[in-house]
Tab-separated table of C-alpha atoms in Angstrom:
chain	number	residue	atom	x	y	z
A	1	MET	CA	-55.626	-151.737	-116.567
A	2	ARG	CA	-51.870	-151.684	-114.134
A	3	ASP	CA	-50.834	-153.677	-116.473
A	4	TYR	CA	-51.840	-151.511	-119.651
A	5	THR	CA	-48.726	-150.496	-121.657
A	6	ILE	CA	-48.236	-146.281	-121.656
A	7	GLU	CA	-49.745	-147.299	-125.896
A	8	ARG	CA	-52.371	-149.252	-125.117
A	9	PHE	CA	-53.898	-147.141	-122.071
A	10	LEU	CA	-53.702	-144.000	-124.950
A	11	ASP	CA	-54.758	-146.996	-127.969
A	12	GLU	CA	-58.050	-147.820	-126.054
A	13	LEU	CA	-58.783	-144.181	-123.723
A	14	SER	CA	-59.342	-143.167	-128.129
A	15	SER	CA	-61.250	-146.040	-128.876
A	16	LYS	CA	-64.882	-145.960	-128.568
A	17	ALA	CA	-64.641	-148.768	-126.573
A	18	ALA	CA	-66.872	-148.593	-122.695
A	19	VAL	CA	-63.612	-148.482	-121.379
A	20	PRO	CA	-61.572	-146.581	-120.182
A	21	GLY	CA	-63.755	-143.305	-120.805
A	22	GLY	CA	-63.730	-140.313	-119.180
A	23	GLY	CA	-63.268	-141.377	-115.502
A	24	GLY	CA	-61.109	-143.697	-115.284
A	25	ALA	CA	-58.918	-140.805	-117.021
A	26	SER	CA	-59.385	-138.592	-113.790
A	27	ALA	CA	-58.763	-140.993	-111.718
A	28	LEU	CA	-55.300	-141.425	-113.237
A	29	ALA	CA	-53.999	-138.358	-113.315
A	30	GLY	CA	-55.159	-138.204	-109.364
A	31	ALA	CA	-52.205	-141.399	-109.448
A	32	LEU	CA	-49.626	-139.439	-111.357
A	33	GLY	CA	-49.944	-136.441	-109.112
A	34	ALA	CA	-49.896	-138.282	-106.359
A	35	ALA	CA	-47.049	-139.679	-108.161
A	36	LEU	CA	-44.983	-136.620	-109.004
A	37	GLY	CA	-45.405	-134.642	-105.105
A	38	ASN	CA	-44.503	-138.425	-104.049
A	39	MET	CA	-41.746	-137.937	-106.030
A	40	VAL	CA	-40.794	-134.257	-104.115
A	41	CYS	CA	-40.733	-136.228	-101.007
A	42	TYR	CA	-37.791	-138.632	-101.955
A	43	LEU	CA	-35.932	-136.113	-102.984
A	44	THR	CA	-35.989	-134.060	-100.017
A	45	ILE	CA	-34.811	-137.130	-97.391
A	46	GLY	CA	-31.899	-137.317	-96.640
A	47	LYS	CA	-30.715	-133.728	-97.857
A	48	LYS	CA	-29.389	-131.962	-95.046
A	49	LYS	CA	-31.121	-128.685	-95.936
A	50	TYR	CA	-34.627	-130.444	-95.116
A	51	ALA	CA	-33.674	-132.301	-91.714
A	52	ASP	CA	-35.856	-130.430	-90.153
A	53	VAL	CA	-38.712	-131.505	-92.023
A	54	GLU	CA	-37.515	-134.653	-92.651
A	55	ALA	CA	-40.183	-136.279	-90.352
A	56	GLU	CA	-43.179	-134.560	-91.846
A	57	VAL	CA	-42.222	-135.082	-95.310
A	58	LEU	CA	-42.257	-138.405	-94.525
A	59	GLU	CA	-45.476	-138.437	-92.842
A	60	ILE	CA	-46.060	-137.019	-96.714
A	61	CYS	CA	-44.456	-139.511	-98.077
A	62	GLU	CA	-45.634	-142.774	-96.806
A	63	LYS	CA	-49.760	-140.928	-97.318
A	64	GLY	CA	-48.891	-140.529	-100.660
A	65	GLU	CA	-48.154	-143.297	-101.549
A	66	ASP	CA	-51.732	-145.231	-99.857
A	67	LEU	CA	-53.377	-142.795	-102.331
A	68	ARG	CA	-51.453	-143.713	-104.984
A	69	MET	CA	-52.107	-146.860	-104.696
A	70	LYS	CA	-56.081	-146.574	-103.786
A	71	LEU	CA	-56.041	-143.731	-107.087
A	72	THR	CA	-54.590	-146.648	-109.380
A	73	GLU	CA	-57.063	-148.687	-108.195
A	74	LEU	CA	-59.891	-146.440	-109.067
A	75	VAL	CA	-58.348	-146.688	-112.428
A	76	GLU	CA	-59.620	-150.240	-112.680
A	77	GLU	CA	-62.825	-149.352	-110.291
A	78	ASP	CA	-64.194	-146.793	-112.739
A	79	ALA	CA	-63.874	-149.271	-115.779
A	80	VAL	CA	-65.623	-152.497	-113.290
A	81	ALA	CA	-68.666	-150.046	-112.814
A	82	PHE	CA	-69.725	-148.291	-116.083
A	83	GLU	CA	-69.334	-151.981	-118.134
A	84	PRO	CA	-73.376	-152.661	-116.938
A	85	LEU	CA	-74.581	-148.914	-117.565
A	86	SER	CA	-72.919	-149.684	-121.297
A	87	LYS	CA	-75.053	-152.157	-121.143
A	88	ALA	CA	-78.029	-150.958	-119.512
A	89	TYR	CA	-78.525	-148.456	-122.518
A	90	GLY	CA	-78.945	-151.263	-124.949
A	91	LEU	CA	-81.471	-152.902	-122.995
A	92	PRO	CA	-85.181	-154.057	-125.443
A	93	LYS	CA	-87.210	-150.710	-124.475
A	94	ASN	CA	-90.515	-151.081	-126.221
A	95	THR	CA	-94.024	-152.594	-123.864
A	96	ASP	CA	-94.150	-150.679	-119.975
A	97	GLU	CA	-91.626	-153.429	-117.832
A	98	GLU	CA	-89.163	-154.391	-119.956
A	99	LYS	CA	-89.477	-150.438	-120.141
A	100	ALA	CA	-89.522	-151.113	-116.237
A	101	TYR	CA	-87.041	-153.446	-116.103
A	102	ARG	CA	-84.510	-150.746	-117.581
A	103	ASP	CA	-84.979	-148.379	-116.104
A	104	GLU	CA	-84.369	-149.902	-112.608
A	105	VAL	CA	-81.536	-151.393	-114.325
A	106	MET	CA	-79.843	-147.521	-115.246
A	107	GLU	CA	-80.583	-146.898	-111.653
A	108	LYS	CA	-78.576	-148.673	-110.311
A	109	ALA	CA	-75.784	-148.291	-113.002
A	110	LEU	CA	-76.458	-145.121	-112.313
A	111	LEU	CA	-75.555	-144.797	-108.988
A	112	ALA	CA	-72.594	-147.124	-109.290
A	113	ALA	CA	-70.843	-145.329	-112.013
A	114	GLY	CA	-71.094	-142.292	-109.701
A	115	ASN	CA	-70.118	-143.021	-107.000
A	116	VAL	CA	-66.355	-144.316	-108.244
A	117	PRO	CA	-66.076	-141.132	-109.210
A	118	LEU	CA	-66.960	-139.084	-106.314
A	119	THR	CA	-64.631	-142.031	-104.595
A	120	ILE	CA	-61.762	-140.579	-106.754
A	121	CYS	CA	-62.706	-136.984	-105.724
A	122	ARG	CA	-62.426	-137.525	-102.096
A	123	THR	CA	-59.417	-139.049	-102.910
A	124	VAL	CA	-57.578	-136.491	-105.055
A	125	CYS	CA	-58.372	-133.526	-101.845
A	126	GLU	CA	-56.915	-135.675	-99.535
A	127	VAL	CA	-52.947	-135.138	-102.278
A	128	ILE	CA	-53.921	-131.893	-102.670
A	129	ASP	CA	-54.015	-131.507	-98.694
A	130	LEU	CA	-50.782	-133.060	-98.473
A	131	LEU	CA	-49.154	-131.090	-101.541
A	132	ASP	CA	-50.650	-127.141	-99.655
A	133	ARG	CA	-48.105	-128.346	-96.921
A	134	LEU	CA	-45.405	-130.267	-99.507
A	135	ALA	CA	-45.253	-126.669	-101.547
A	136	ASP	CA	-44.299	-125.632	-98.480
A	137	ILE	CA	-41.315	-127.529	-96.878
A	138	GLY	CA	-40.312	-129.811	-99.878
A	139	SER	CA	-37.046	-129.500	-101.796
A	140	ARG	CA	-36.694	-125.691	-103.618
A	141	LEU	CA	-34.698	-127.719	-107.012
A	142	ALA	CA	-38.092	-130.012	-107.533
A	143	ILE	CA	-40.789	-127.231	-106.532
A	144	SER	CA	-42.072	-127.081	-110.245
A	145	ASP	CA	-43.185	-131.011	-109.897
A	146	VAL	CA	-45.111	-129.780	-107.130
A	147	GLY	CA	-47.426	-127.639	-109.113
A	148	CYS	CA	-47.298	-129.884	-112.027
A	149	ALA	CA	-48.553	-132.407	-108.998
A	150	ALA	CA	-50.799	-130.227	-108.384
A	151	LEU	CA	-52.257	-129.459	-111.748
A	152	PHE	CA	-53.200	-132.955	-112.110
A	153	CYS	CA	-55.582	-133.557	-108.916
A	154	LYS	CA	-56.633	-130.637	-109.936
A	155	THR	CA	-58.088	-131.520	-113.437
A	156	ALA	CA	-59.063	-135.010	-111.856
A	157	LEU	CA	-61.114	-133.545	-109.602
A	158	GLN	CA	-62.830	-131.442	-111.872
A	159	GLY	CA	-62.538	-134.842	-114.251
A	160	GLY	CA	-64.331	-136.790	-111.287
A	161	ALA	CA	-66.617	-134.349	-111.044
A	162	LEU	CA	-67.688	-134.285	-114.945
A	163	ASN	CA	-68.442	-138.337	-114.679
A	164	VAL	CA	-70.506	-137.721	-111.528
A	165	LYS	CA	-73.105	-135.453	-112.935
A	166	ILE	CA	-73.632	-136.594	-116.360
A	167	ASN	CA	-74.908	-140.139	-113.818
A	168	THR	CA	-76.146	-137.992	-111.147
A	169	LYS	CA	-78.723	-136.448	-113.395
A	170	LEU	CA	-79.923	-139.079	-115.284
A	171	MET	CA	-80.508	-140.860	-111.193
A	172	LYS	CA	-84.632	-141.655	-110.665
A	173	ASP	CA	-83.634	-140.755	-107.332
A	174	ARG	CA	-83.214	-137.124	-107.236
A	175	ASP	CA	-81.888	-137.350	-103.069
A	176	VAL	CA	-79.868	-139.350	-103.595
A	177	ALA	CA	-78.223	-137.891	-106.003
A	178	GLU	CA	-78.071	-133.840	-104.852
A	179	GLU	CA	-76.622	-135.588	-101.765
A	180	MET	CA	-74.152	-136.430	-103.963
A	181	ASP	CA	-74.068	-133.533	-105.604
A	182	THR	CA	-73.898	-131.482	-102.885
A	183	GLU	CA	-70.935	-132.871	-101.763
A	184	LEU	CA	-69.435	-132.565	-104.838
A	185	VAL	CA	-69.506	-129.194	-104.865
A	186	LYS	CA	-68.404	-128.324	-101.458
A	187	LEU	CA	-65.810	-130.156	-102.464
A	188	LEU	CA	-64.607	-128.674	-105.220
A	189	GLY	CA	-65.359	-125.305	-104.094
A	190	GLU	CA	-63.220	-125.267	-100.863
A	191	TYR	CA	-60.208	-127.879	-103.668
A	192	ALA	CA	-60.560	-127.275	-106.963
A	193	PRO	CA	-59.104	-123.254	-105.720
A	194	LYS	CA	-56.664	-124.818	-103.230
A	195	ALA	CA	-54.974	-126.628	-106.021
A	196	GLU	CA	-54.934	-123.225	-107.950
A	197	SER	CA	-52.858	-121.689	-105.398
A	198	ILE	CA	-50.708	-124.723	-105.741
A	199	TYR	CA	-49.754	-124.062	-108.896
A	200	GLU	CA	-49.821	-119.970	-108.448
A	201	ARG	CA	-47.977	-119.859	-105.392
A	202	VAL	CA	-44.465	-122.380	-108.075
A	203	MET	CA	-45.601	-120.616	-110.681
A	204	GLY	CA	-44.622	-117.195	-108.545
A	205	SER	CA	-41.487	-118.309	-107.769
A	206	LEU	CA	-40.211	-118.885	-110.978
B	1	MET	CA	-41.330	-145.315	-122.345
B	2	ARG	CA	-44.781	-145.830	-124.642
B	3	ASP	CA	-44.037	-149.806	-123.575
B	4	TYR	CA	-44.296	-148.572	-119.577
B	5	THR	CA	-46.670	-150.382	-117.955
B	6	ILE	CA	-49.135	-147.349	-116.116
B	7	GLU	CA	-47.913	-149.338	-112.735
B	8	ARG	CA	-44.233	-148.608	-114.095
B	9	PHE	CA	-44.444	-145.114	-115.595
B	10	LEU	CA	-45.977	-144.710	-112.191
B	11	ASP	CA	-43.573	-145.935	-110.057
B	12	GLU	CA	-40.251	-144.306	-111.612
B	13	LEU	CA	-42.285	-141.299	-111.691
B	14	SER	CA	-42.341	-141.224	-107.923
B	15	SER	CA	-38.941	-142.746	-107.412
B	16	LYS	CA	-35.728	-139.909	-107.322
B	17	ALA	CA	-35.126	-140.642	-110.608
B	18	ALA	CA	-34.793	-137.749	-113.078
B	19	VAL	CA	-36.554	-139.218	-115.983
B	20	PRO	CA	-39.554	-139.493	-116.172
B	21	GLY	CA	-40.492	-136.086	-114.313
B	22	GLY	CA	-43.180	-132.947	-114.563
B	23	GLY	CA	-42.338	-132.462	-118.224
B	24	GLY	CA	-42.413	-135.589	-119.211
B	25	ALA	CA	-46.047	-136.372	-117.087
B	26	SER	CA	-47.169	-133.017	-118.969
B	27	ALA	CA	-46.905	-134.434	-121.831
B	28	LEU	CA	-48.337	-138.043	-121.417
B	29	ALA	CA	-51.446	-135.226	-119.630
B	30	GLY	CA	-52.221	-134.001	-123.478
B	31	ALA	CA	-51.496	-137.067	-125.124
B	32	LEU	CA	-54.997	-138.280	-122.198
B	33	GLY	CA	-56.168	-134.907	-123.561
B	34	ALA	CA	-56.087	-135.809	-127.032
B	35	ALA	CA	-57.442	-139.468	-126.694
B	36	LEU	CA	-60.210	-138.634	-124.977
B	37	GLY	CA	-60.495	-136.064	-128.110
B	38	ASN	CA	-60.462	-138.486	-129.745
B	39	MET	CA	-62.664	-141.346	-128.374
B	40	VAL	CA	-65.456	-137.933	-128.908
B	41	CYS	CA	-64.361	-138.466	-132.999
B	42	TYR	CA	-65.292	-141.938	-132.683
B	43	LEU	CA	-68.423	-141.931	-131.334
B	44	THR	CA	-69.960	-139.000	-133.201
B	45	ILE	CA	-68.774	-140.459	-136.719
B	46	GLY	CA	-71.349	-142.738	-137.881
B	47	LYS	CA	-74.015	-141.417	-136.817
B	48	LYS	CA	-77.014	-140.454	-138.249
B	49	LYS	CA	-77.601	-137.090	-136.235
B	50	TYR	CA	-74.796	-135.637	-136.620
B	51	ALA	CA	-74.396	-136.245	-140.491
B	52	ASP	CA	-74.258	-133.457	-141.209
B	53	VAL	CA	-71.070	-133.051	-139.316
B	54	GLU	CA	-69.631	-135.672	-139.622
B	55	ALA	CA	-66.144	-134.599	-142.112
B	56	GLU	CA	-65.716	-132.287	-139.905
B	57	VAL	CA	-64.680	-134.437	-137.126
B	58	LEU	CA	-63.422	-136.511	-139.545
B	59	GLU	CA	-61.087	-134.070	-140.408
B	60	ILE	CA	-60.702	-133.349	-135.899
B	61	CYS	CA	-60.514	-136.714	-135.353
B	62	GLU	CA	-57.237	-137.101	-137.973
B	63	LYS	CA	-55.795	-134.185	-136.973
B	64	GLY	CA	-55.990	-135.141	-132.954
B	65	GLU	CA	-55.071	-138.603	-133.388
B	66	ASP	CA	-51.255	-137.019	-134.615
B	67	LEU	CA	-51.526	-134.384	-132.120
B	68	ARG	CA	-51.568	-137.761	-129.896
B	69	MET	CA	-49.176	-139.011	-131.457
B	70	LYS	CA	-46.674	-136.421	-130.874
B	71	LEU	CA	-47.195	-135.521	-127.122
B	72	THR	CA	-47.198	-139.621	-127.066
B	73	GLU	CA	-43.411	-139.082	-128.663
B	74	LEU	CA	-42.764	-135.730	-126.723
B	75	VAL	CA	-43.179	-137.943	-123.336
B	76	GLU	CA	-39.261	-139.845	-124.290
B	77	GLU	CA	-37.642	-136.385	-125.789
B	78	ASP	CA	-38.692	-134.784	-122.048
B	79	ALA	CA	-36.505	-137.453	-120.129
B	80	VAL	CA	-34.017	-137.361	-123.499
B	81	ALA	CA	-33.682	-133.747	-122.941
B	82	PHE	CA	-33.496	-133.656	-119.361
B	83	GLU	CA	-30.450	-136.718	-118.926
B	84	PRO	CA	-28.033	-134.391	-119.823
B	85	LEU	CA	-28.382	-131.334	-117.379
B	86	SER	CA	-29.417	-133.891	-114.536
B	87	LYS	CA	-25.047	-134.525	-115.460
B	88	ALA	CA	-24.583	-131.037	-116.372
B	89	TYR	CA	-25.997	-130.141	-112.738
B	90	GLY	CA	-22.762	-132.453	-111.228
B	91	LEU	CA	-19.690	-131.686	-112.978
B	92	PRO	CA	-17.584	-130.099	-111.023
B	93	LYS	CA	-17.068	-126.406	-110.219
B	94	ASN	CA	-13.984	-126.417	-107.927
B	95	THR	CA	-11.224	-124.078	-110.348
B	96	ASP	CA	-12.668	-121.508	-112.839
B	97	GLU	CA	-11.798	-123.122	-115.378
B	98	GLU	CA	-14.321	-126.040	-114.399
B	99	LYS	CA	-17.123	-123.370	-114.100
B	100	ALA	CA	-16.406	-122.327	-117.341
B	101	TYR	CA	-17.043	-125.329	-118.473
B	102	ARG	CA	-20.004	-126.254	-116.336
B	103	ASP	CA	-22.352	-123.047	-117.034
B	104	GLU	CA	-21.244	-123.842	-121.000
B	105	VAL	CA	-22.742	-128.002	-120.671
B	106	MET	CA	-25.445	-126.205	-117.922
B	107	GLU	CA	-26.270	-122.873	-120.719
B	108	LYS	CA	-26.947	-125.718	-123.263
B	109	ALA	CA	-28.720	-128.288	-121.388
B	110	LEU	CA	-30.936	-125.397	-119.957
B	111	LEU	CA	-31.987	-124.697	-123.141
B	112	ALA	CA	-32.221	-127.792	-124.768
B	113	ALA	CA	-34.681	-129.167	-121.756
B	114	GLY	CA	-37.212	-126.018	-121.791
B	115	ASN	CA	-37.450	-126.659	-125.548
B	116	VAL	CA	-38.714	-129.567	-125.860
B	117	PRO	CA	-41.854	-128.585	-122.918
B	118	LEU	CA	-42.223	-125.896	-125.190
B	119	THR	CA	-43.041	-127.787	-127.460
B	120	ILE	CA	-45.682	-129.362	-125.372
B	121	CYS	CA	-47.599	-126.555	-124.417
B	122	ARG	CA	-47.505	-125.361	-128.847
B	123	THR	CA	-49.098	-128.989	-129.505
B	124	VAL	CA	-51.497	-128.632	-126.492
B	125	CYS	CA	-53.126	-125.233	-127.653
B	126	GLU	CA	-53.859	-126.819	-130.844
B	127	VAL	CA	-55.819	-129.665	-129.513
B	128	ILE	CA	-57.546	-127.141	-127.549
B	129	ASP	CA	-58.228	-125.196	-130.049
B	130	LEU	CA	-60.152	-128.972	-131.975
B	131	LEU	CA	-62.282	-129.719	-128.741
B	132	ASP	CA	-63.903	-126.275	-128.901
B	133	ARG	CA	-65.137	-127.043	-132.091
B	134	LEU	CA	-65.711	-130.342	-130.882
B	135	ALA	CA	-67.435	-129.326	-127.888
B	136	ASP	CA	-69.794	-128.010	-130.203
B	137	ILE	CA	-70.634	-130.400	-132.790
B	138	GLY	CA	-69.444	-133.642	-131.241
B	139	SER	CA	-72.068	-136.452	-129.645
B	140	ARG	CA	-74.117	-135.058	-126.416
B	141	LEU	CA	-73.555	-138.473	-125.184
B	142	ALA	CA	-69.506	-137.503	-124.605
B	143	ILE	CA	-69.550	-134.111	-124.006
B	144	SER	CA	-68.174	-134.742	-120.228
B	145	ASP	CA	-65.143	-136.559	-122.015
B	146	VAL	CA	-64.904	-133.381	-124.738
B	147	GLY	CA	-65.188	-131.778	-121.009
B	148	CYS	CA	-62.477	-133.729	-119.235
B	149	ALA	CA	-60.101	-133.674	-122.240
B	150	ALA	CA	-59.905	-129.594	-121.681
B	151	LEU	CA	-58.457	-130.191	-118.230
B	152	PHE	CA	-56.396	-132.276	-119.304
B	153	CYS	CA	-55.366	-129.837	-122.199
B	154	LYS	CA	-54.894	-127.445	-119.410
B	155	THR	CA	-52.815	-129.093	-117.349
B	156	ALA	CA	-50.677	-130.330	-120.033
B	157	LEU	CA	-50.525	-125.987	-120.498
B	158	GLN	CA	-50.219	-125.303	-116.872
B	159	GLY	CA	-47.953	-128.133	-116.354
B	160	GLY	CA	-45.128	-127.513	-120.233
B	161	ALA	CA	-44.917	-123.816	-118.390
B	162	LEU	CA	-43.502	-125.080	-115.127
B	163	ASN	CA	-41.198	-126.850	-116.680
B	164	VAL	CA	-39.770	-123.707	-118.861
B	165	LYS	CA	-39.703	-121.726	-116.525
B	166	ILE	CA	-37.609	-123.780	-114.030
B	167	ASN	CA	-35.005	-123.508	-117.324
B	168	THR	CA	-35.741	-120.369	-118.235
B	169	LYS	CA	-35.290	-118.768	-115.047
B	170	LEU	CA	-31.758	-120.559	-114.481
B	171	MET	CA	-30.506	-119.246	-118.815
B	172	LYS	CA	-27.533	-116.442	-118.302
B	173	ASP	CA	-29.074	-115.825	-122.552
B	174	ARG	CA	-32.200	-113.984	-120.917
B	175	ASP	CA	-32.494	-112.911	-124.750
B	176	VAL	CA	-33.572	-116.310	-125.243
B	177	ALA	CA	-34.596	-116.703	-122.056
B	178	GLU	CA	-37.726	-114.042	-122.170
B	179	GLU	CA	-38.401	-114.536	-125.712
B	180	MET	CA	-39.477	-118.010	-124.771
B	181	ASP	CA	-41.020	-117.002	-121.491
B	182	THR	CA	-42.535	-114.150	-124.003
B	183	GLU	CA	-44.076	-117.039	-126.417
B	184	LEU	CA	-45.479	-118.927	-123.182
B	185	VAL	CA	-46.710	-116.076	-120.953
B	186	LYS	CA	-48.728	-114.700	-124.634
B	187	LEU	CA	-49.529	-119.263	-125.103
B	188	LEU	CA	-50.579	-119.164	-121.343
B	189	GLY	CA	-53.609	-116.134	-121.534
B	190	GLU	CA	-54.521	-117.166	-124.593
B	191	TYR	CA	-55.913	-120.764	-123.977
B	192	ALA	CA	-55.605	-121.816	-120.420
B	193	PRO	CA	-58.986	-119.442	-120.195
B	194	LYS	CA	-60.157	-121.851	-123.667
B	195	ALA	CA	-59.827	-124.946	-122.229
B	196	GLU	CA	-61.044	-123.578	-118.752
B	197	SER	CA	-64.572	-122.182	-120.606
B	198	ILE	CA	-64.078	-125.651	-122.106
B	199	TYR	CA	-64.820	-127.414	-119.161
B	200	GLU	CA	-68.031	-124.570	-117.437
B	201	ARG	CA	-69.657	-125.132	-120.584
B	202	VAL	CA	-69.668	-128.705	-120.407
B	203	MET	CA	-70.220	-128.136	-116.306
B	204	GLY	CA	-73.129	-125.783	-117.165
B	205	SER	CA	-74.868	-128.315	-120.301
B	206	LEU	CA	-74.656	-131.384	-117.239
């Protein structure tokens, strides 16, 4: 999907085709947030005024590039994980045997489809940590872009969370589902306010 | 830029090239939000269960498509408006004459560069109004996507706002700058909580 044009991605997102959907869009939001963070790094690196922090900004930039690549891959992975679930919904459920088979296939598909957005959430929290530091040491000329980056990451985190929950709520294995939900609540509780506070700090400085 | 692949857009966003930046990314977030809303419309239209609301969903869908097109165009418009500002920063300021000329060019460029994200904000608020209704009447199967759509629109609104402010704060014509800021505060005050409440309602239902 990274080879789709922006227009094609938007067209397919808006269509009723199974993918891309909210999960893939959330991964893309994370990649956009990481990319904006990297832009601020590149606008900081090499400037005399920021020579003192250059080594640290270079490190943030390298980590940010890796995370952007991972989030771009997750756009695709979300589509791959969602297709089987989309097919499982269509399985027949007329006999007990059919129902049992459908339940089994559904359970596996739900777990796979929930795990990708959970990975999106985990990954984007790492970007938020980088942005939190970049808001302090990155070039002042590009400070609004750090704020924008944090907004995109927050959307990726909360959007990913919606896509975990819509799967875990249907899972029969409540132990696994609750383990996933618990991790999610922890990530949301720590990182949504962290992203929001980066935005607020930036907005307050303008 | 709608013809850029996702990968190219991300590459150029992360580079230190003047555009795309936070403004264009915000317009894209709005287009993604509108597209997700449209997907929910298409998953609702034609279903017996939702026959009662079909006419209204069709109307939301049509408006949503128009707004998505407008937001996609705003990605490009933001780039077009930002280029002259980027060039104005580079104008010489050694003599009084050079300074006066630079100030004049800067003022015009700041106004143009601030007006596009203000239009992004206005446009995405219209999408938020559509999503607010869609959260009530859209297909329950795609409800998480309405929540995601609202998150994208909130990011577009707040990201657009950062990009208005970074320009208005440098404008010399304080009357015009304050008029723009006042409209912004009004939009943010009404629509950021509205988008957040759509997300909360959806998350609470999962």
